mmCIF file of C-alpha atoms in Angstrom:
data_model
loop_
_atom_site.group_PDB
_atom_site.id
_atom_site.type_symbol
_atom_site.label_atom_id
_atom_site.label_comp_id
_atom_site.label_asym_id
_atom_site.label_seq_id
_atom_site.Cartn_x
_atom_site.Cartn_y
_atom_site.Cartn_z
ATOM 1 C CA UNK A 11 87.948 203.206 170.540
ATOM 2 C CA UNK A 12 84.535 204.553 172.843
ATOM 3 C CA UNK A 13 86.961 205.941 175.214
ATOM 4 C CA UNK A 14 89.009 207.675 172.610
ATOM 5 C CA UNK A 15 85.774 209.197 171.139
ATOM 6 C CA UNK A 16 84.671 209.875 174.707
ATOM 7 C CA UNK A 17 87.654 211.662 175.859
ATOM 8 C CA UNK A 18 87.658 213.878 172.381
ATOM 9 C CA UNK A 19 83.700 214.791 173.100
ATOM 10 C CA UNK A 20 82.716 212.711 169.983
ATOM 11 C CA UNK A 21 80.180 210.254 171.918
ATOM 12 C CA UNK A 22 78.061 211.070 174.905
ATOM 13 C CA UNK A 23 78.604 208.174 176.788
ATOM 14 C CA UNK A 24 80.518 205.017 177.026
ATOM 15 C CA UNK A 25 79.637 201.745 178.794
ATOM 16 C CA UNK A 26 81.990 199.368 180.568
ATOM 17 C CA UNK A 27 85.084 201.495 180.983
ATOM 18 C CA UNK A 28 87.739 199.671 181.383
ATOM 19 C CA UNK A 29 89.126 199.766 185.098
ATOM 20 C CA UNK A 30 92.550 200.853 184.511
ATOM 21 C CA UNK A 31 91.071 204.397 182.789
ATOM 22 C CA UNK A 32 88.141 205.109 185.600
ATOM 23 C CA UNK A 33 90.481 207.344 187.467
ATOM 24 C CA UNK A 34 91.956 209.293 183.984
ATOM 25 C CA UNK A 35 88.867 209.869 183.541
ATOM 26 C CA UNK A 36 87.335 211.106 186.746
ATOM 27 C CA UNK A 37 90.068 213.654 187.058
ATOM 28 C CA UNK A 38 88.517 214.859 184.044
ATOM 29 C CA UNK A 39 86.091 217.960 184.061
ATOM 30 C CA UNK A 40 84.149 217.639 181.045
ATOM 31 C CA UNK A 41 83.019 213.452 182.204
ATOM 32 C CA UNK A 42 80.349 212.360 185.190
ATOM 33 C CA UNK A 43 81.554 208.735 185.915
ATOM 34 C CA UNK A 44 79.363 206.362 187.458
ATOM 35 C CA UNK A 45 79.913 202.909 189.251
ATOM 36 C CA UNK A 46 77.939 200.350 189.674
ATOM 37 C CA UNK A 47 76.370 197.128 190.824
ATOM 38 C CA UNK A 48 75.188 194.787 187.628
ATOM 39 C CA UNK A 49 75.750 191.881 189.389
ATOM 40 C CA UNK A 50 78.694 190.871 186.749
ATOM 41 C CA UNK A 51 81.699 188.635 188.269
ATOM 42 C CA UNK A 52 84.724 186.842 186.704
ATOM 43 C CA UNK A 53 85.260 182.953 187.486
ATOM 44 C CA UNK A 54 87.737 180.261 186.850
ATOM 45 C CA UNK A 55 85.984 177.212 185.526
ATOM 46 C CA UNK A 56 87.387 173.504 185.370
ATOM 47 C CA UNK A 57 86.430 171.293 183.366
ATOM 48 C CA UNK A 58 84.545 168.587 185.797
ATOM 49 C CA UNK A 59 83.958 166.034 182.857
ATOM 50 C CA UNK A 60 80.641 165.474 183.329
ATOM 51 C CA UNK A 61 79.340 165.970 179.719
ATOM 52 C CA UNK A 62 80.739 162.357 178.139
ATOM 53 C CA UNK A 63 82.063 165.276 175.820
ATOM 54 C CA UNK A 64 85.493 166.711 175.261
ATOM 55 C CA UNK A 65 88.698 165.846 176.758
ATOM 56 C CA UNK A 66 89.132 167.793 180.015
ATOM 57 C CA UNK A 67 92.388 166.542 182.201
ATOM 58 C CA UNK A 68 91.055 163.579 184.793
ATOM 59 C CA UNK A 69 92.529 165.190 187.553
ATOM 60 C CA UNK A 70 89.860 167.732 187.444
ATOM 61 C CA UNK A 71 87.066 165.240 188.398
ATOM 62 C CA UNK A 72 88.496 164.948 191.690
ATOM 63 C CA UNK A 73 87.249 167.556 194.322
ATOM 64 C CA UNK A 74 90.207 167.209 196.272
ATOM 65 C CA UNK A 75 91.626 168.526 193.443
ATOM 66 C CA UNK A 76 89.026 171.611 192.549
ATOM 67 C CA UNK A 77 89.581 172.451 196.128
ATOM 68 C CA UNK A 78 93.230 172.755 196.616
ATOM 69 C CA UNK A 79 93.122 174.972 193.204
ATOM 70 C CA UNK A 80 90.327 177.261 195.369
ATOM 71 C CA UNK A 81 92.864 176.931 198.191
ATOM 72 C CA UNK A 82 95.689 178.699 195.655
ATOM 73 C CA UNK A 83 93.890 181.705 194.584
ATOM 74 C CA UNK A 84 94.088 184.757 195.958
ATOM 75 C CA UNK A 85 91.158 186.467 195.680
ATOM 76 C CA UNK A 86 92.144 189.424 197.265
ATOM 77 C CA UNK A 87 95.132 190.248 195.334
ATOM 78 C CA UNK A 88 93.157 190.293 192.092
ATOM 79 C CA UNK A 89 90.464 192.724 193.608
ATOM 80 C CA UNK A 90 93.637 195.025 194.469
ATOM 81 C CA UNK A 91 95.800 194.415 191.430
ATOM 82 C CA UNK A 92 93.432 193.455 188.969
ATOM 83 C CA UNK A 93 90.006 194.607 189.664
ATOM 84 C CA UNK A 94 92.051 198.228 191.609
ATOM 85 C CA UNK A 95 89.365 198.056 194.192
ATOM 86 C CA UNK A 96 86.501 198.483 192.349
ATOM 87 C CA UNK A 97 83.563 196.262 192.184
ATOM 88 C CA UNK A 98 84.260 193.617 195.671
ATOM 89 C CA UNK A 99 86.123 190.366 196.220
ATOM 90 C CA UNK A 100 84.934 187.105 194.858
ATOM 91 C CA UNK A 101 83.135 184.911 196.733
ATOM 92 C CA UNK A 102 80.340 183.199 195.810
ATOM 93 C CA UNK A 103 78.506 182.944 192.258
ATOM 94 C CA UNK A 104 76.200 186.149 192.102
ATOM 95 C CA UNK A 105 73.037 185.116 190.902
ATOM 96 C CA UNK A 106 70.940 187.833 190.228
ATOM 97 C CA UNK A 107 71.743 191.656 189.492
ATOM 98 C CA UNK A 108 70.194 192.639 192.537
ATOM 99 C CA UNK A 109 72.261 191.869 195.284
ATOM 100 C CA UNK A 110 69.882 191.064 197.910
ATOM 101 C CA UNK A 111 69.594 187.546 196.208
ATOM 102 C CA UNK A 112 73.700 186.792 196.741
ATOM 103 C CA UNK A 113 73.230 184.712 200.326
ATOM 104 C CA UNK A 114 76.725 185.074 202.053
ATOM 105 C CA UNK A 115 78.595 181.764 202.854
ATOM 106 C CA UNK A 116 80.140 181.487 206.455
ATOM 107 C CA UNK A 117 83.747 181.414 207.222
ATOM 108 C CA UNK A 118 84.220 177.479 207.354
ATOM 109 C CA UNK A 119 82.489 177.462 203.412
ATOM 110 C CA UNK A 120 84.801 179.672 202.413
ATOM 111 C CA UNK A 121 87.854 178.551 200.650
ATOM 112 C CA UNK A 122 90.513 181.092 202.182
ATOM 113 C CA UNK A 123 93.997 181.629 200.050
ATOM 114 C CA UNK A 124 95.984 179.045 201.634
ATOM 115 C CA UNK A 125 98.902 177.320 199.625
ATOM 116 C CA UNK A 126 100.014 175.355 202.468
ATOM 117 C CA UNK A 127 96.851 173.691 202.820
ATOM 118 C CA UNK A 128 96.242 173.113 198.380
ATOM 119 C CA UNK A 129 100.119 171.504 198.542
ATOM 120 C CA UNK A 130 99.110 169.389 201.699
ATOM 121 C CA UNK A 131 95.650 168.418 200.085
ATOM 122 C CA UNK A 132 97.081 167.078 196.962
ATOM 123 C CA UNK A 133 99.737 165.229 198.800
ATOM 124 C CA UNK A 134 97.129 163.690 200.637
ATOM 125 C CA UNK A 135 95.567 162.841 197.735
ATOM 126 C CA UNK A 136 98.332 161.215 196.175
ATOM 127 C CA UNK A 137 99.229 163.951 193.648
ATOM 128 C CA UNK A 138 102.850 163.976 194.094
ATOM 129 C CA UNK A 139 106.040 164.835 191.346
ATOM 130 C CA UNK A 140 107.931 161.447 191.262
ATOM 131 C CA UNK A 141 110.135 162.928 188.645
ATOM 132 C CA UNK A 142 111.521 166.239 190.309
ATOM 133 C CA UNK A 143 110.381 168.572 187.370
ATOM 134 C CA UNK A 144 108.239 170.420 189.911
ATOM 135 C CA UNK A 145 104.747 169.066 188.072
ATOM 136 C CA UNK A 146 102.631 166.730 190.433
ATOM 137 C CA UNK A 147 101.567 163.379 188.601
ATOM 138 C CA UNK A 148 98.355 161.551 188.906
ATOM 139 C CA UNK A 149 98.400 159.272 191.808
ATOM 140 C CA UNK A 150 99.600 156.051 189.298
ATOM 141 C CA UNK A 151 102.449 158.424 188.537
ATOM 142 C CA UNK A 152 101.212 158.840 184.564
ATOM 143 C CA UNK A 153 99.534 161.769 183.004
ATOM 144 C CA UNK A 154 101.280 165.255 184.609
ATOM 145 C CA UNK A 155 98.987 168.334 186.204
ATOM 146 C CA UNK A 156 99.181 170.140 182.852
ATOM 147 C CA UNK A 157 96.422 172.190 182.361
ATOM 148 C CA UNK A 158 95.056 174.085 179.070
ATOM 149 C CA UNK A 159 94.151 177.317 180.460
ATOM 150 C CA UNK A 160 92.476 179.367 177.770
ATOM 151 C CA UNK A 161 92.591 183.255 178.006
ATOM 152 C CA UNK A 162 90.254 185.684 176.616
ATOM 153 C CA UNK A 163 91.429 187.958 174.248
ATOM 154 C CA UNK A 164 88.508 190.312 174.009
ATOM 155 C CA UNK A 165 89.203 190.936 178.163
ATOM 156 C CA UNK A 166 91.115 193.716 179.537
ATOM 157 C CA UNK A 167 91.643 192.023 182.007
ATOM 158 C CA UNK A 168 92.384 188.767 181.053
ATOM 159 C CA UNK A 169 96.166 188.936 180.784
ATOM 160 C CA UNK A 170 97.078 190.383 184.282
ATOM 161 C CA UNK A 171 94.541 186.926 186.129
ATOM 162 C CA UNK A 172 96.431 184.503 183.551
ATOM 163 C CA UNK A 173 99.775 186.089 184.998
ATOM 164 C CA UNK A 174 98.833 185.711 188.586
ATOM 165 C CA UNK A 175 96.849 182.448 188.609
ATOM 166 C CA UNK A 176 99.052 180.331 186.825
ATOM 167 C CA UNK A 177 101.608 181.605 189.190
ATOM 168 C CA UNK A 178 99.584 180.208 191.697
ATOM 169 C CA UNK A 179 98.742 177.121 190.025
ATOM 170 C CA UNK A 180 102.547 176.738 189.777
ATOM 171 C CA UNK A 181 103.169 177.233 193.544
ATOM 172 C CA UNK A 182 101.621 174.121 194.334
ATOM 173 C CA UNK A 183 102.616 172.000 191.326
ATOM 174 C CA UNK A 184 100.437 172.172 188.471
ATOM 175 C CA UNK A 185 101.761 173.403 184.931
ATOM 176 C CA UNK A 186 99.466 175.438 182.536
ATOM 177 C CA UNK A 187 99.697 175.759 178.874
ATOM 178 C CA UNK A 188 98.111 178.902 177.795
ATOM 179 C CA UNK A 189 96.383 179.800 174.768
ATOM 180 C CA UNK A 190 94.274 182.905 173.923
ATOM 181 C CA UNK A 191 90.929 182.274 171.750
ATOM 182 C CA UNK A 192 88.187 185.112 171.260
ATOM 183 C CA UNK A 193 84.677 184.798 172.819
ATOM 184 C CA UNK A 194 83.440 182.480 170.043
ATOM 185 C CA UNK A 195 85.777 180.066 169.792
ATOM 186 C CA UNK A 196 86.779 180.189 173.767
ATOM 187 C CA UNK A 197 82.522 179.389 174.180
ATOM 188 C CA UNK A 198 82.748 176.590 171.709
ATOM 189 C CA UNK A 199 85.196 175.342 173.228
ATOM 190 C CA UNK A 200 84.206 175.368 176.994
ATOM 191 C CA UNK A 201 80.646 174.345 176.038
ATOM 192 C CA UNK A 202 82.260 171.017 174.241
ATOM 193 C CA UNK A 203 84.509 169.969 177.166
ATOM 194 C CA UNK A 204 87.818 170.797 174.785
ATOM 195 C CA UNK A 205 89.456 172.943 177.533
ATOM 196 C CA UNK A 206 90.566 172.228 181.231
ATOM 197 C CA UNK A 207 90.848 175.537 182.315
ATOM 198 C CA UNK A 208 89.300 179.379 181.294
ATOM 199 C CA UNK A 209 88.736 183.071 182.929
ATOM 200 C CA UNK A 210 85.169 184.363 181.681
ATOM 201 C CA UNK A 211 82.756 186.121 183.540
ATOM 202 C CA UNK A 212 78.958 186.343 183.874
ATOM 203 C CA UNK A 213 76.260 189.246 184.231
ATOM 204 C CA UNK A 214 72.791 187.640 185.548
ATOM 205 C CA UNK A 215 69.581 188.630 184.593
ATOM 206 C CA UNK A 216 67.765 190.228 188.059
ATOM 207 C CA UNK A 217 66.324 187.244 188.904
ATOM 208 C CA UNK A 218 68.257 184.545 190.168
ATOM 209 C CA UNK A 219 66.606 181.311 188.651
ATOM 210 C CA UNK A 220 68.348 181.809 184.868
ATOM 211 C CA UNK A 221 71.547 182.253 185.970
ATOM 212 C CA UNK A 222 71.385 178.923 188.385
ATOM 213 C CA UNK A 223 69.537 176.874 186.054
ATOM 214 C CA UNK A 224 72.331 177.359 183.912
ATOM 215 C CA UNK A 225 74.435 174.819 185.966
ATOM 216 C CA UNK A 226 72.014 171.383 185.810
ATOM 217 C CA UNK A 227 72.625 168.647 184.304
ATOM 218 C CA UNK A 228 70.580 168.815 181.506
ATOM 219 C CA UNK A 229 72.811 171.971 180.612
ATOM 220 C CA UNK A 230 75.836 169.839 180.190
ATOM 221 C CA UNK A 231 76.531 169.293 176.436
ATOM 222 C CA UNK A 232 75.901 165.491 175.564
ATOM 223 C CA UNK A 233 75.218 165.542 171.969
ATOM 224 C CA UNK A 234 78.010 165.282 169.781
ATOM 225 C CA UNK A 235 75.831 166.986 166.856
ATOM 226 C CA UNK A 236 74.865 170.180 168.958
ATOM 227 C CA UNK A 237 78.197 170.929 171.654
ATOM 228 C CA UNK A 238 76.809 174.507 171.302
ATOM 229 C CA UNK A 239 73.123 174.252 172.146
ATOM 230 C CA UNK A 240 74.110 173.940 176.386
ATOM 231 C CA UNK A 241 75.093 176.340 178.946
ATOM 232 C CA UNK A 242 76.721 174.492 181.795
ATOM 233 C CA UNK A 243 80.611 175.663 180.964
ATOM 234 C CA UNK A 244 81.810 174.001 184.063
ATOM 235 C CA UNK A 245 80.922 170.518 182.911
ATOM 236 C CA UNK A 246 79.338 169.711 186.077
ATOM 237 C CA UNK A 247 76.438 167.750 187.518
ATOM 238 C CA UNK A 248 74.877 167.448 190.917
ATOM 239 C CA UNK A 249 71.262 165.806 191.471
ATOM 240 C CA UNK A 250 70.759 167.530 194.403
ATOM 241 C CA UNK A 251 71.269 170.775 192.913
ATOM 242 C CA UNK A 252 68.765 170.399 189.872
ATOM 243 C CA UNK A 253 66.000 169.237 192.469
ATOM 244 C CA UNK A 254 66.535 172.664 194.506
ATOM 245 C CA UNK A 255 66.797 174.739 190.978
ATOM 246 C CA UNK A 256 63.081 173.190 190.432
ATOM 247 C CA UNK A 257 61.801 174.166 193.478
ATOM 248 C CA UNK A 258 63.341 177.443 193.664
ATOM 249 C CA UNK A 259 61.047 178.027 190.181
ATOM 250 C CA UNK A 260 57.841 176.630 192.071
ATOM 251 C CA UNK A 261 58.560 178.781 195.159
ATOM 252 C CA UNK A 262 56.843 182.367 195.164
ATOM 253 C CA UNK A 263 57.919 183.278 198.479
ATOM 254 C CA UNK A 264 61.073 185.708 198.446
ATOM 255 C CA UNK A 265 62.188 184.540 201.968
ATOM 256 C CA UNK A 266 61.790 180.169 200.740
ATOM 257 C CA UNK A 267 63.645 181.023 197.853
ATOM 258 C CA UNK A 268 66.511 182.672 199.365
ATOM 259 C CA UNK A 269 66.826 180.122 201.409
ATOM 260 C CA UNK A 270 66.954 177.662 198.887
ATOM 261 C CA UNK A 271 69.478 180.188 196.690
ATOM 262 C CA UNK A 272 71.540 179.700 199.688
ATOM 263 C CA UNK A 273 71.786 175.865 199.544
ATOM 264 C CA UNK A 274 72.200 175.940 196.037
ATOM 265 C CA UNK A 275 75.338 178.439 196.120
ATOM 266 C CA UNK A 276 76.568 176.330 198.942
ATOM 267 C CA UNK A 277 76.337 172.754 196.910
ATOM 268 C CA UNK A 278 77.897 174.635 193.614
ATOM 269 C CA UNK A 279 81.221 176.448 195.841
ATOM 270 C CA UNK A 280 82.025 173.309 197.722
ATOM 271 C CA UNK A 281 81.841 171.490 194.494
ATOM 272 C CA UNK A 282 83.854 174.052 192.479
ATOM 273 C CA UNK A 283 82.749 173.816 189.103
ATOM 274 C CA UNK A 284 83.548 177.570 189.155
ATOM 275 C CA UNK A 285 85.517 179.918 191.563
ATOM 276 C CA UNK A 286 84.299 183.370 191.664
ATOM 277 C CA UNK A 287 87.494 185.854 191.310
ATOM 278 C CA UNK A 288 86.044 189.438 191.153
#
């Protein structure tokens, strides 16, 4: 509706145009556009059953497993088809606004689109289809990899990363039921472990210590009587990560804590509680 008004000169301005009308509108004489960096991204989360809450699919737990589903993605189709080259390719979790606190991972932490090596890695693991429906089972051959996969239905571009990651997920044998819930219910939801997979995306505050102190442990919903009152979407605890998230708050050097930033975003993409898409 804001772009409607825009285009007919009833509002000023609009804010967060969607991607597919950028260039409509900057062949358009009467509108300035401008692009850019707030530091937002779009992730995948899995459920990594941490919480004691919820009922996320037990294949999920296993890394081997978080991994090869890194291994399907890729991230550089949905910057072109998706995101149409605006904004950059997803990579790590962007914790801050400003990006001179995103550290860059090196090649080997990188999970590189690689089906061959996701279908290899779950063979390995002993996720195989023993029935010849094209599903993998767990490794005692009960329970298929059928995932939930919620979509957001207040996204633009929600439909068009359901369409290609399932695809993916399909590719190396895992199924996905979709459903499509609005912010409220889809952070309900995801916040009580009730999911196994959803597409949301985050914009940080500028600095970096919120946004990464959303993902400790504490922030993992345990209480039955208050799902809601948590953060940590991605279900997912590491010890090692909530002692660097308190020092990072007790370090006031900018160099120290980017160094620590980096070890945290290293520890959180190797886990994969989260993949970064765009």
């Amino acid at each position: 509706m804001n772009l409607i008004l825009l285009e007919a000169g009833e509002i000023d301005a609009a804010h967060e145009v969607p991607r597919s009308a950028l260039e409509r509108l900057q062949g358009d004489a009467n509108i300035e556009t401008i692009s850019g960096e707030q530091g937002s991204f779009t992730e995948l989360a899995m459920n990594g059953g941490a919480g004691g809450l919820g009922d996320g699919h037990p294949a999920l737990q296993d890394l081997d497993v978080r991994h090869a589903i890194a291994h399907a993605i890729d991230r550089d189709v949905l910057f072109e088809r998706v995101a149409l080259g605006t904004g950059a390719v997803g990579t790590v979790m962007v914790p801050s606004a400003d990006p001179v606190w995103t550290p860059a991972l090196s090649d080997d932490e990188a999970f590189a689109f690689d089906p061959e090596r996701a279908n290899a890695m779950l063979d390995e693991a002993g996720y195989v289809d023993t029935d010849g429906d094209g599903i993998r089972e767990m490794p005692d051959g009960t329970n298929p990899l059928n995932f939930r996969y919620v979509e957001r239905s207040e996204s633009d571009v929600a439909p068009a990363i359901r369409e290609f990651v399932t695809q993916w997920l399909s590719d190396i044998g895992i199924a996905t039921e979709v459903s499509v819930m609005d912010d409220d219910q889809l952070y309900e939801a995801s916040i009580a472990g009730e999911y196994d997979l959803f597409v949301w995306a985050w914009t940080p505050f500028v600095d970096p210590d919120p946004q990464l102190s959303y993902f400790t442990c504490d922030q993992v919903s345990t209480d039955p009587e208050n799902p809601t009152d948590y953060y940590n979407d991605a279900s997912w605890c590491n010890e090692e990560y909530d002692a660097l998230v308190e020092e990072a708050k007790q370090t006031v050097d900018d160099d120290a804590r980017y160094e620590i930033y980096r070890q945290l975003e290293g520890i959180m993409f190797d886990e994969d509680g989260d993949v970064p898409l765009t």
